[in-house]
Amino acid sequence: MSGTLAKIAEIESEMARTQKNKATAHHLGLLKARLAKLRRELITPKGGGGGGPGEGFDVAKTGDARIGFVGFPSVGKSTLLSNLAGVYSEVAAYEFTTLTTVPGVVRYKGAKIQLLDLPGIIEGAKDGKGRGRQVIAVARTCNLILIVLDVLKPLGHKKIIENELEGFGIRLNKQPPNIGFKKKDKGGINLTATCTQSELDLETVKSILAEYKIHNADITLRSDATADDLIDVVEGNSWRLHSAGKQNAGGRDRHRNRLRHPWSLESGLCDSSPATLQRSASVYIPCIYVLNKIDQISLEELDVIYKVPHCVPISAHHRWNFDDLLEKIWDYLRLVRIYTKPKGQLPDYTAPVVLPDCRTAVEDFCTKIHKNLIKEFKYALVWGSSVKHNPQKVGKDHVMEDEDVIQIVKK
């Protein structure tokens, strides 16, 4: 591993020395591709052994969504979890109190949301310092990441944490690049761009693909893409080709849905184990920046903080502004509640079936209830905003909306 770290440091140093312009774009693209390959080796060392993320880190997924608290030591993650979920996570005034992943659960708007208090990460975590690799590996399984920051300390901490997560293939508040990639047997590299490109040209694309020993492929750029975007697509394609033989047709469909809906519950491949996740490419996860300890700043400073995108100021100790935080969490998770109505009875509004917004068809609802229910399905009656009249008779492909009511009629 030390050899890999030395190579990474050498490439990063060369990239820092290289001036960015059109003449060096080809060389920088090549360096970025090499860096991405070395980072992948760091995540999945050769030999295949060595077991998962480490003792205390492999937490089973429960509930409808999973949220990870990421931040530097002693910024208030444990206090926030304790006050949100009522779970005791050891809290102290010195650094590195939490040494393992501490799970908790909060119920909000009928959904059961799992909270993970991850140990504090340090600069260099992506390179294996501290327990950073295990912490970030668990963060990859989350549907939403809360980066907890101390409002009194420089917001440079925010950049450091983002850099560590980016180094592990976690893309925050971004959509997957709109790039078409198809390998072929012959014909060389064929590049098609549907819009003007500021960074990528044919030579840069060829140099990046050559690093992956790809010499015949069709590339379609449907947006102004960067070298990093192309590398993400190639890395992801390599992983899908590697795992295609192990997936059934249903598995392939689920994987396509994850790519199509990056902010859905499946964006972080939540139903996979961390060991599987370590073999995957980049994941696209929504993120909220939680600025803690606002009880120690002025109202004028608080007004400025409120204007920062994706930020929520709170005081975990005094439980200030928890309502805003929970509402923003709900918005970013994009969950849909479906209420059930047994025949001849009133709808049950106390226990909704919660689905990700990318999977709200009647068939998805049936699968969530029981895998065999769809086999007995005849039709459904739906009340709510997704139908033109109440009730409306629908089939299994009907897409429902938040707070719809459904009654299943069996054969």
Coordinates of C-alpha atoms in Angstrom, one line a residue, residues 19-364:
Q19 CA -0.5 24.8 -15.4
K20 CA -4.0 24.3 -16.6
N21 CA -4.6 25.3 -20.2
K22 CA -5.5 23.7 -23.6
A23 CA -1.9 22.7 -24.2
T24 CA -1.7 20.7 -21.0
A25 CA -5.3 19.3 -21.0
H26 CA -4.2 16.1 -22.7
H27 CA -1.4 15.5 -20.1
L28 CA -3.7 16.3 -17.1
G29 CA -6.4 14.0 -18.4
L30 CA -3.8 11.2 -18.5
L31 CA -2.7 11.9 -14.9
K32 CA -6.3 12.0 -13.6
A33 CA -6.9 8.6 -15.2
R34 CA -3.8 7.1 -13.6
L35 CA -4.8 8.7 -10.2
A36 CA -8.3 7.2 -10.4
K37 CA -6.8 3.7 -11.1
L38 CA -4.5 4.0 -8.1
R39 CA -7.3 5.2 -5.9
R40 CA -9.3 2.1 -6.9
E41 CA -6.4 -0.1 -6.0
L42 CA -6.2 1.6 -2.6
I43 CA -9.9 0.9 -2.0
T44 CA -9.7 -2.7 -3.3
P45 CA -6.2 -4.0 -2.6
K46 CA -5.0 -6.9 -4.7
G47 CA -5.4 -10.3 -3.2
G48 CA -9.1 -10.0 -2.5
G49 CA -8.8 -11.0 1.2
G50 CA -8.8 -8.8 4.1
G51 CA -12.5 -8.9 4.7
G52 CA -14.9 -5.8 4.8
P53 CA -14.8 -2.5 6.4
G54 CA -13.5 -3.5 9.8
E55 CA -14.9 -4.2 13.2
G56 CA -17.7 -1.9 14.3
F57 CA -18.2 -0.5 10.8
D58 CA -20.4 -3.1 9.1
V59 CA -23.9 -1.9 10.2
A60 CA -26.9 -3.6 8.8
K61 CA -29.3 -1.3 6.8
T62 CA -32.7 -0.9 8.5
G63 CA -35.6 1.4 7.8
D64 CA -36.5 3.3 4.7
A65 CA -33.3 5.4 4.3
R66 CA -29.8 5.7 5.7
I67 CA -28.1 8.9 6.7
G68 CA -24.4 9.2 7.6
F69 CA -22.9 11.9 9.8
V70 CA -19.5 12.8 8.5
G71 CA -17.1 15.5 10.0
F72 CA -14.0 16.3 11.9
P73 CA -13.6 15.0 15.4
S74 CA -15.6 16.8 18.1
V75 CA -17.9 18.9 15.9
G76 CA -21.1 17.6 17.6
K77 CA -22.0 14.6 15.5
S78 CA -22.6 12.4 18.6
T79 CA -24.6 15.1 20.3
L80 CA -26.7 15.6 17.2
L81 CA -27.5 11.8 17.0
S82 CA -28.2 11.6 20.7
N83 CA -30.7 14.4 20.6
L84 CA -32.3 13.5 17.2
A85 CA -32.7 9.7 17.9
G86 CA -32.4 9.4 21.6
V87 CA -29.4 7.0 21.1
Y88 CA -26.5 7.4 23.4
S89 CA -23.3 8.0 21.4
E90 CA -20.4 8.8 23.7
V91 CA -20.0 12.5 24.0
A92 CA -16.9 14.2 25.5
A93 CA -15.0 17.5 25.1
Y94 CA -11.9 15.8 23.7
E95 CA -11.3 14.6 20.1
F96 CA -11.8 11.1 18.7
T97 CA -14.5 10.0 21.2
T98 CA -16.4 7.9 18.7
L99 CA -14.3 5.0 17.5
T100 CA -16.9 2.8 15.7
T101 CA -20.1 3.4 13.7
V102 CA -23.0 4.2 16.1
P103 CA -26.5 3.5 14.6
G104 CA -29.7 5.3 15.6
V105 CA -33.2 5.6 14.2
V106 CA -35.5 8.6 13.8
R107 CA -39.1 8.4 12.7
Y108 CA -40.3 11.4 10.6
K109 CA -43.6 11.7 8.6
G110 CA -44.1 8.0 8.9
A111 CA -40.7 7.0 7.6
K112 CA -38.1 5.1 9.6
I113 CA -34.7 6.7 8.9
Q114 CA -31.4 5.1 10.1
L115 CA -28.8 7.5 11.4
L116 CA -25.1 6.6 11.5
D117 CA -22.7 8.5 13.6
L118 CA -19.4 7.8 11.9
P119 CA -16.0 8.3 13.6
G120 CA -14.4 11.7 12.9
I121 CA -12.3 11.7 9.8
I122 CA -9.0 13.5 9.4
E123 CA -7.2 15.0 6.4
G124 CA -5.6 12.2 4.4
A125 CA -8.4 9.7 5.3
K126 CA -8.8 8.7 1.6
D127 CA -5.1 7.7 1.7
G128 CA -5.6 5.4 4.6
K129 CA -4.8 7.7 7.6
G130 CA -6.6 6.9 10.8
R131 CA -9.7 4.8 10.1
G132 CA -10.7 7.1 7.2
R133 CA -11.0 4.3 4.6
Q134 CA -13.5 2.4 6.7
V135 CA -15.5 5.6 7.6
I136 CA -15.8 6.7 4.0
A137 CA -16.6 3.1 2.8
V138 CA -19.7 3.2 5.1
A139 CA -20.5 6.8 3.9
R140 CA -20.8 5.3 0.4
T141 CA -23.7 3.2 1.5
C142 CA -25.8 6.1 2.7
N143 CA -28.7 7.7 0.9
L144 CA -27.9 11.1 2.3
I145 CA -24.7 12.5 3.9
L146 CA -24.7 15.2 6.6
I147 CA -21.4 16.9 6.8
V148 CA -21.3 18.4 10.3
L149 CA -19.1 21.4 10.7
D150 CA -18.2 23.6 13.7
V151 CA -19.4 27.1 12.8
L152 CA -16.6 28.6 14.8
K153 CA -13.8 26.9 12.9
P154 CA -12.8 27.8 9.3
L155 CA -15.1 26.5 6.6
G156 CA -11.9 25.3 5.0
H157 CA -12.8 22.1 6.9
K158 CA -15.7 21.8 4.4
K159 CA -13.2 21.7 1.5
I160 CA -11.0 19.2 3.2
I161 CA -13.9 16.8 3.8
E162 CA -15.2 17.2 0.3
N163 CA -11.8 16.4 -1.0
E164 CA -11.6 13.2 1.1
L165 CA -15.0 12.1 -0.1
E166 CA -14.2 12.9 -3.7
G167 CA -11.1 10.9 -3.5
F168 CA -13.2 7.8 -2.6
G169 CA -15.6 8.3 -5.5
I170 CA -18.4 10.1 -3.5
R171 CA -19.9 12.9 -5.6
L172 CA -21.9 15.3 -3.5
N173 CA -25.0 17.0 -4.8
K174 CA -24.1 16.2 -8.4
Q175 CA -25.9 14.3 -11.2
P176 CA -24.0 11.5 -13.1
P177 CA -22.3 12.7 -16.2
N178 CA -24.5 12.6 -19.4
I179 CA -21.9 10.6 -21.4
G180 CA -22.6 7.6 -23.6
F181 CA -19.9 4.9 -23.6
K182 CA -20.0 1.8 -25.7
K183 CA -17.0 -0.6 -26.2
K184 CA -16.6 -2.3 -29.6
D185 CA -14.3 -4.8 -31.3
K186 CA -12.8 -2.5 -33.9
G187 CA -13.0 0.9 -35.5
G188 CA -11.0 3.0 -33.1
I189 CA -12.3 5.8 -30.8
N190 CA -15.3 7.6 -32.2
L191 CA -16.2 10.8 -30.4
T192 CA -19.5 12.6 -30.8
A193 CA -20.4 15.8 -29.0
T194 CA -23.9 17.2 -29.0
C195 CA -22.7 20.5 -27.5
T196 CA -19.6 22.6 -27.3
Q197 CA -16.8 21.1 -25.1
S198 CA -14.5 23.3 -23.1
E199 CA -12.1 20.6 -21.9
L200 CA -12.4 17.3 -23.7
D201 CA -11.3 16.7 -27.3
L202 CA -10.5 13.6 -29.2
E203 CA -6.8 13.4 -28.2
T204 CA -7.7 13.8 -24.5
V205 CA -10.4 11.2 -24.7
K206 CA -8.0 8.8 -26.5
S207 CA -5.3 9.3 -23.8
I208 CA -7.7 8.6 -21.0
L209 CA -9.1 5.5 -22.6
A210 CA -5.6 4.2 -23.5
E211 CA -4.8 4.2 -19.8
Y212 CA -7.7 1.6 -19.4
K213 CA -6.4 -0.3 -22.5
I214 CA -9.5 0.7 -24.4
H215 CA -8.8 1.4 -28.1
N216 CA -12.2 0.8 -29.7
A217 CA -15.2 2.6 -28.4
D218 CA -18.0 5.1 -29.2
I219 CA -18.2 8.1 -26.9
T220 CA -21.1 10.5 -26.9
L221 CA -20.8 13.7 -24.9
R222 CA -24.3 15.2 -24.2
S223 CA -23.1 17.9 -21.9
D224 CA -20.0 20.0 -21.3
A225 CA -18.0 17.2 -19.7
T226 CA -14.7 17.2 -17.9
A227 CA -11.9 14.6 -17.8
D228 CA -13.2 13.5 -14.3
D229 CA -16.7 12.9 -15.7
L230 CA -15.3 10.6 -18.5
I231 CA -13.1 8.8 -15.9
D232 CA -16.2 8.2 -13.7
V233 CA -18.1 6.7 -16.6
V234 CA -15.2 4.5 -17.7
E235 CA -14.6 3.3 -14.1
G236 CA -18.3 2.5 -13.7
N237 CA -18.5 0.7 -17.0
S238 CA -15.5 -1.4 -16.0
W239 CA -17.2 -2.4 -12.8
R240 CA -20.5 -3.3 -14.5
L241 CA -18.7 -5.5 -17.1
H242 CA -16.9 -7.2 -14.2
S243 CA -20.1 -7.9 -12.3
A244 CA -22.4 -8.5 -15.3
G245 CA -21.9 -12.3 -15.1
K246 CA -23.0 -12.3 -11.5
Q247 CA -26.3 -10.5 -12.0
N248 CA -29.6 -11.8 -13.1
A249 CA -31.9 -9.7 -15.3
G250 CA -33.6 -8.2 -12.3
G251 CA -30.2 -7.1 -10.9
R252 CA -29.3 -5.4 -14.2
D253 CA -32.6 -3.5 -14.2
R254 CA -32.0 -2.4 -10.6
H255 CA -28.5 -1.1 -11.5
R256 CA -29.9 0.8 -14.5
N257 CA -32.4 2.4 -12.1
R258 CA -29.6 3.5 -9.8
L259 CA -27.9 5.3 -12.6
R260 CA -31.1 6.9 -13.8
H261 CA -32.1 8.2 -10.4
P262 CA -28.9 9.3 -8.6
W263 CA -30.8 10.9 -5.7
S264 CA -33.0 8.0 -5.0
L265 CA -32.6 5.5 -2.2
E266 CA -30.6 3.2 -4.5
S267 CA -28.1 5.9 -5.3
G268 CA -25.7 4.6 -2.8
L269 CA -26.4 1.0 -3.6
C270 CA -27.9 0.7 -0.2
D271 CA -28.9 -2.9 -0.5
S272 CA -25.4 -4.0 -1.1
S273 CA -22.8 -4.8 1.5
P274 CA -19.8 -2.4 2.0
A275 CA -17.5 -5.1 0.6
T276 CA -19.5 -5.0 -2.7
L277 CA -19.5 -1.2 -2.7
Q278 CA -15.8 -1.1 -2.6
R279 CA -15.7 -2.6 -6.0
S280 CA -18.1 -0.1 -7.5
A281 CA -17.4 3.2 -9.3
S282 CA -18.4 6.7 -8.2
V283 CA -21.7 7.1 -6.2
Y284 CA -23.8 10.2 -6.4
I285 CA -25.2 11.2 -3.0
P286 CA -27.1 14.3 -1.9
C287 CA -25.5 16.2 1.0
I288 CA -26.5 18.7 3.6
Y289 CA -23.9 20.8 5.4
V290 CA -24.9 21.1 9.1
L291 CA -23.3 24.1 10.8
N292 CA -23.3 23.3 14.5
K293 CA -22.9 25.5 17.6
I294 CA -24.8 28.6 16.3
D295 CA -25.4 29.5 19.9
Q296 CA -21.9 31.0 19.9
I297 CA -22.3 33.4 16.9
S298 CA -24.3 36.6 16.3
L299 CA -27.6 37.0 14.5
E300 CA -25.9 38.9 11.6
E301 CA -23.5 35.9 11.1
L302 CA -26.5 33.5 11.2
D303 CA -28.2 35.5 8.4
V304 CA -25.2 35.0 6.2
I305 CA -25.0 31.3 6.9
Y306 CA -28.7 30.8 5.9
K307 CA -27.9 32.0 2.4
V308 CA -25.3 29.3 1.8
P309 CA -26.6 26.5 -0.5
H310 CA -27.3 23.1 1.0
C311 CA -26.6 24.5 4.6
V312 CA -28.7 24.2 7.8
P313 CA -27.5 26.0 10.9
I314 CA -28.3 24.3 14.2
S315 CA -27.3 23.9 17.8
A316 CA -27.2 20.2 18.7
H317 CA -26.7 20.9 22.4
H318 CA -29.7 23.2 22.7
R319 CA -31.7 21.4 20.0
W320 CA -32.2 24.6 18.0
N321 CA -33.5 24.5 14.4
F322 CA -34.1 20.7 14.4
D323 CA -37.4 21.3 12.6
D324 CA -35.6 22.9 9.6
L325 CA -33.0 20.2 9.6
L326 CA -35.6 17.3 9.5
E327 CA -37.6 19.1 6.8
K328 CA -34.5 19.5 4.6
I329 CA -33.5 15.9 5.2
W330 CA -37.0 14.8 4.1
D331 CA -36.7 17.0 0.9
Y332 CA -33.3 15.6 0.0
L333 CA -34.3 11.9 0.6
R334 CA -37.3 12.3 -1.8
L335 CA -39.4 9.7 -0.2
V336 CA -43.0 8.9 -1.1
R337 CA -45.7 7.7 1.4
I338 CA -48.4 5.3 0.2
Y339 CA -51.3 4.5 2.6
T340 CA -53.1 1.2 2.5
K341 CA -56.9 0.7 2.6
P342 CA -58.3 -2.8 3.4
K343 CA -61.6 -3.6 1.7
G344 CA -64.5 -2.2 3.6
Q345 CA -62.3 -0.3 6.0
L346 CA -60.9 3.3 6.4
P347 CA -57.4 4.0 5.2
D348 CA -54.6 3.4 7.6
Y349 CA -52.8 6.7 7.9
T350 CA -50.6 5.7 10.8
A351 CA -48.2 3.3 9.0
P352 CA -47.5 4.3 5.4
V353 CA -45.5 2.2 3.0
V354 CA -42.5 4.4 2.1
L355 CA -40.9 4.2 -1.4
P356 CA -38.2 6.1 -3.2
D357 CA -39.6 8.6 -5.6
C358 CA -38.1 6.7 -8.6
R359 CA -40.0 3.5 -7.7
T360 CA -43.6 4.4 -7.0
A361 CA -45.4 2.1 -9.5
V362 CA -48.1 -0.2 -8.1
E363 CA -45.8 -3.1 -8.9
D364 CA -43.0 -1.6 -6.7

